[in-house]
PDB file of C-alpha atoms in Angstrom:
ATOM      1  CA  MET A  12       0.313  -0.029  -0.019  1.00 85.00           C
ATOM      2  CA  THR A  13       3.179   2.507   0.918  1.00 89.00           C
ATOM      3  CA  ARG A  14       4.078   1.790  -2.220  1.00 91.00           C
ATOM      4  CA  GLU A  15       0.874   3.129  -4.141  1.00 90.00           C
ATOM      5  CA  LEU A  16       1.270   5.865  -2.229  1.00 92.00           C
ATOM      6  CA  ASP A  17       4.578   6.998  -2.934  1.00 94.00           C
ATOM      7  CA  THR A  18       3.726   6.396  -6.533  1.00 94.00           C
ATOM      8  CA  VAL A  19       0.102   8.973  -6.091  1.00 92.00           C
ATOM      9  CA  ILE A  20       2.600  11.606  -4.165  1.00 93.00           C
ATOM     10  CA  ARG A  21       4.799  11.562  -6.963  1.00 94.00           C
ATOM     11  CA  GLN A  22       1.639  12.217  -9.653  1.00 93.00           C
ATOM     12  CA  ARG A  23      -0.424  15.182  -7.102  1.00 90.00           C
ATOM     13  CA  GLY A  24       1.658  16.259  -4.018  1.00 92.00           C
ATOM     14  CA  LYS A  25       2.063  15.097  -0.925  1.00 93.00           C
ATOM     15  CA  PRO A  26      -1.271  15.989   1.503  1.00 93.00           C
ATOM     16  CA  GLU A  27      -0.466  16.929   5.448  1.00 92.00           C
ATOM     17  CA  MET A  28      -2.988  13.950   6.216  1.00 92.00           C
ATOM     18  CA  ILE A  29      -4.592  10.848   5.479  1.00 89.00           C
ATOM     19  CA  VAL A  30      -7.779   9.657   6.603  1.00 86.00           C
ATOM     20  CA  SER A  31      -8.781   6.198   6.985  1.00 84.00           C
ATOM     21  CA  ASP A  32     -10.754   3.525   8.762  1.00 79.00           C
ATOM     22  CA  ASN A  33      -8.804   1.188  11.249  1.00 77.00           C
ATOM     23  CA  GLY A  34      -8.537  -1.806   9.021  1.00 75.00           C
ATOM     24  CA  THR A  35      -5.709  -3.610   9.056  1.00 74.00           C
ATOM     25  CA  GLU A  36      -3.803  -2.835   5.828  1.00 73.00           C
ATOM     26  CA  VAL A  37      -3.173   0.597   7.434  1.00 78.00           C
ATOM     27  CA  THR A  38      -2.673   0.320  10.964  1.00 74.00           C
ATOM     28  CA  SER A  39       0.732  -2.119   9.788  1.00 83.00           C
ATOM     29  CA  HIS A  40       3.756  -1.475  11.478  1.00 87.00           C
ATOM     30  CA  ALA A  41       4.929  -0.538   7.341  1.00 88.00           C
ATOM     31  CA  VAL A  42       2.001   2.558   7.216  1.00 87.00           C
ATOM     32  CA  LEU A  43       3.243   3.623  10.082  1.00 88.00           C
ATOM     33  CA  ALA A  44       6.799   3.672   9.530  1.00 92.00           C
ATOM     34  CA  TRP A  45       5.898   4.937   6.701  1.00 92.00           C
ATOM     35  CA  CYS A  46       3.666   7.785   7.701  1.00 92.00           C
ATOM     36  CA  GLN A  47       6.963   9.184   9.680  1.00 92.00           C
ATOM     37  CA  ASP A  48       9.876   8.716   7.422  1.00 94.00           C
ATOM     38  CA  THR A  49       7.245  11.270   4.762  1.00 95.00           C
ATOM     39  CA  ALA A  50       6.079  12.956   8.071  1.00 95.00           C
ATOM     40  CA  ILE A  51       2.386  12.438   7.363  1.00 94.00           C
ATOM     41  CA  GLU A  52       0.025  12.636   9.283  1.00 92.00           C
ATOM     42  CA  TRP A  53      -2.350  10.125   9.515  1.00 88.00           C
ATOM     43  CA  HIS A  54      -6.158  10.333  11.471  1.00 88.00           C
ATOM     44  CA  TYR A  55      -7.521   7.361  11.192  1.00 84.00           C
ATOM     45  CA  ILE A  56     -11.926   7.918  12.316  1.00 83.00           C
ATOM     46  CA  ALA A  57     -13.940   6.243  15.094  1.00 79.00           C
ATOM     47  CA  PRO A  58     -14.851   2.678  14.939  1.00 77.00           C
ATOM     48  CA  GLY A  59     -18.508   2.950  13.740  1.00 76.00           C
ATOM     49  CA  LYS A  60     -18.473   6.345  12.963  1.00 78.00           C
ATOM     50  CA  PRO A  61     -17.467   6.350   9.230  1.00 71.00           C
ATOM     51  CA  MET A  62     -19.056   9.364   8.800  1.00 74.00           C
ATOM     52  CA  GLN A  63     -16.365  10.596   9.734  1.00 75.00           C
ATOM     53  CA  ASN A  64     -15.545  10.569   7.040  1.00 73.00           C
ATOM     54  CA  ALA A  65     -18.779  11.245   4.480  1.00 78.00           C
ATOM     55  CA  PHE A  66     -16.848  12.254   1.694  1.00 76.00           C
ATOM     56  CA  VAL A  67     -15.045   8.654   0.929  1.00 78.00           C
ATOM     57  CA  GLU A  68     -18.709   6.849   2.564  1.00 78.00           C
ATOM     58  CA  SER A  69     -20.918   8.971  -0.654  1.00 82.00           C
ATOM     59  CA  PHE A  70     -17.575   7.804  -3.159  1.00 84.00           C
ATOM     60  CA  ASN A  71     -18.126   3.858  -1.955  1.00 86.00           C
ATOM     61  CA  GLY A  72     -21.287   4.236  -2.206  1.00 88.00           C
ATOM     62  CA  ARG A  73     -21.755   5.373  -5.559  1.00 90.00           C
ATOM     63  CA  LEU A  74     -18.969   3.632  -7.376  1.00 93.00           C
ATOM     64  CA  ARG A  75     -21.393   0.343  -5.379  1.00 93.00           C
ATOM     65  CA  ASP A  76     -24.774   1.539  -6.267  1.00 93.00           C
ATOM     66  CA  GLU A  77     -23.204   2.536 -10.140  1.00 93.00           C
ATOM     67  CA  CYS A  78     -20.894   0.353 -10.721  1.00 95.00           C
ATOM     68  CA  LEU A  79     -19.798  -2.698  -8.957  1.00 95.00           C
ATOM     69  CA  ASN A  80     -23.907  -3.995  -8.478  1.00 95.00           C
ATOM     70  CA  GLU A  81     -24.826  -2.821 -12.078  1.00 95.00           C
ATOM     71  CA  ASN A  82     -22.066  -5.251 -13.279  1.00 96.00           C
ATOM     72  CA  LEU A  83     -21.017  -9.186 -13.714  1.00 95.00           C
ATOM     73  CA  PHE A  84     -16.803  -8.984 -14.107  1.00 96.00           C
ATOM     74  CA  SER A  85     -15.612 -12.735 -15.695  1.00 96.00           C
ATOM     75  CA  ASN A  86     -12.026 -11.801 -14.656  1.00 96.00           C
ATOM     76  CA  LEU A  87      -9.777  -9.314 -13.579  1.00 96.00           C
ATOM     77  CA  ASP A  88      -9.184  -7.327 -16.797  1.00 97.00           C
ATOM     78  CA  GLU A  89     -12.709  -7.030 -17.442  1.00 97.00           C
ATOM     79  CA  ALA A  90     -13.105  -5.692 -14.000  1.00 96.00           C
ATOM     80  CA  ARG A  91      -9.980  -2.846 -14.058  1.00 96.00           C
ATOM     81  CA  THR A  92     -11.832  -2.058 -17.206  1.00 97.00           C
ATOM     82  CA  ILE A  93     -15.380  -0.838 -16.553  1.00 97.00           C
ATOM     83  CA  ILE A  94     -13.778   0.222 -13.157  1.00 96.00           C
ATOM     84  CA  GLU A  95     -10.975   2.595 -14.587  1.00 96.00           C
ATOM     85  CA  ASN A  96     -14.430   3.645 -17.305  1.00 95.00           C
ATOM     86  CA  TRP A  97     -16.127   4.314 -14.176  1.00 94.00           C
ATOM     87  CA  ARG A  98     -13.519   6.385 -12.750  1.00 91.00           C
ATOM     88  CA  LYS A  99     -13.222   8.469 -16.159  1.00 90.00           C
ATOM     89  CA  ASP A 100     -16.816   9.392 -16.395  1.00 89.00           C
ATOM     90  CA  TYR A 101     -17.363   9.903 -12.529  1.00 87.00           C
ATOM     91  CA  ASN A 102     -14.767  12.520 -12.880  1.00 81.00           C
ATOM     92  CA  THR A 103     -14.419  14.050 -16.387  1.00 82.00           C
ATOM     93  CA  THR A 104     -18.352  14.252 -16.932  1.00 81.00           C
ATOM     94  CA  ARG A 105     -21.067  14.338 -14.406  1.00 76.00           C
ATOM     95  CA  PRO A 106     -21.521  17.427 -12.341  1.00 73.00           C
ATOM     96  CA  HIS A 107     -20.217  17.341  -9.079  1.00 69.00           C
ATOM     97  CA  THR A 108     -22.455  19.397  -6.058  1.00 72.00           C
ATOM     98  CA  SER A 109     -19.367  20.752  -4.415  1.00 69.00           C
ATOM     99  CA  LEU A 110     -17.497  21.847  -7.855  1.00 70.00           C
ATOM    100  CA  GLY A 111     -20.857  24.377  -8.360  1.00 75.00           C
ATOM    101  CA  GLY A 112     -22.693  22.107 -10.238  1.00 72.00           C
ATOM    102  CA  ARG A 113     -19.046  21.445 -12.552  1.00 72.00           C
ATOM    103  CA  SER A 114     -17.543  18.258 -13.665  1.00 67.00           C
ATOM    104  CA  ARG A 115     -13.711  19.379 -13.121  1.00 66.00           C
ATOM    105  CA  PRO A 116     -11.959  22.563 -11.283  1.00 59.00           C
ATOM    106  CA  ILE A 117     -11.403  25.160 -13.927  1.00 56.00           C
ATOM    107  CA  MET A 118      -7.831  24.830 -14.653  1.00 52.00           C
TER     108      MET A 118
END
């Protein structure tokens, strides 16, 4: 997971903080060491309190309702293709209320 985070940081820049649940994949010693090495704060939401991370919960619900529940994947490559097409549509075509009805930020 930390390798993927390093890739995202190279592409998009370093965040001040990452917010996540308390899943075992994000509470490992490797992740905690990575946080110290990168000086990125990691905030864990309280167990049983998903509304502390409402943005992600909202996104996860849309992904599940609009993509995962609507498709039956025959293999991993097909799943990757379908999900990537949904992601591109979500990020570039559809309007977002957080952007004042625009599909993406004005550059």
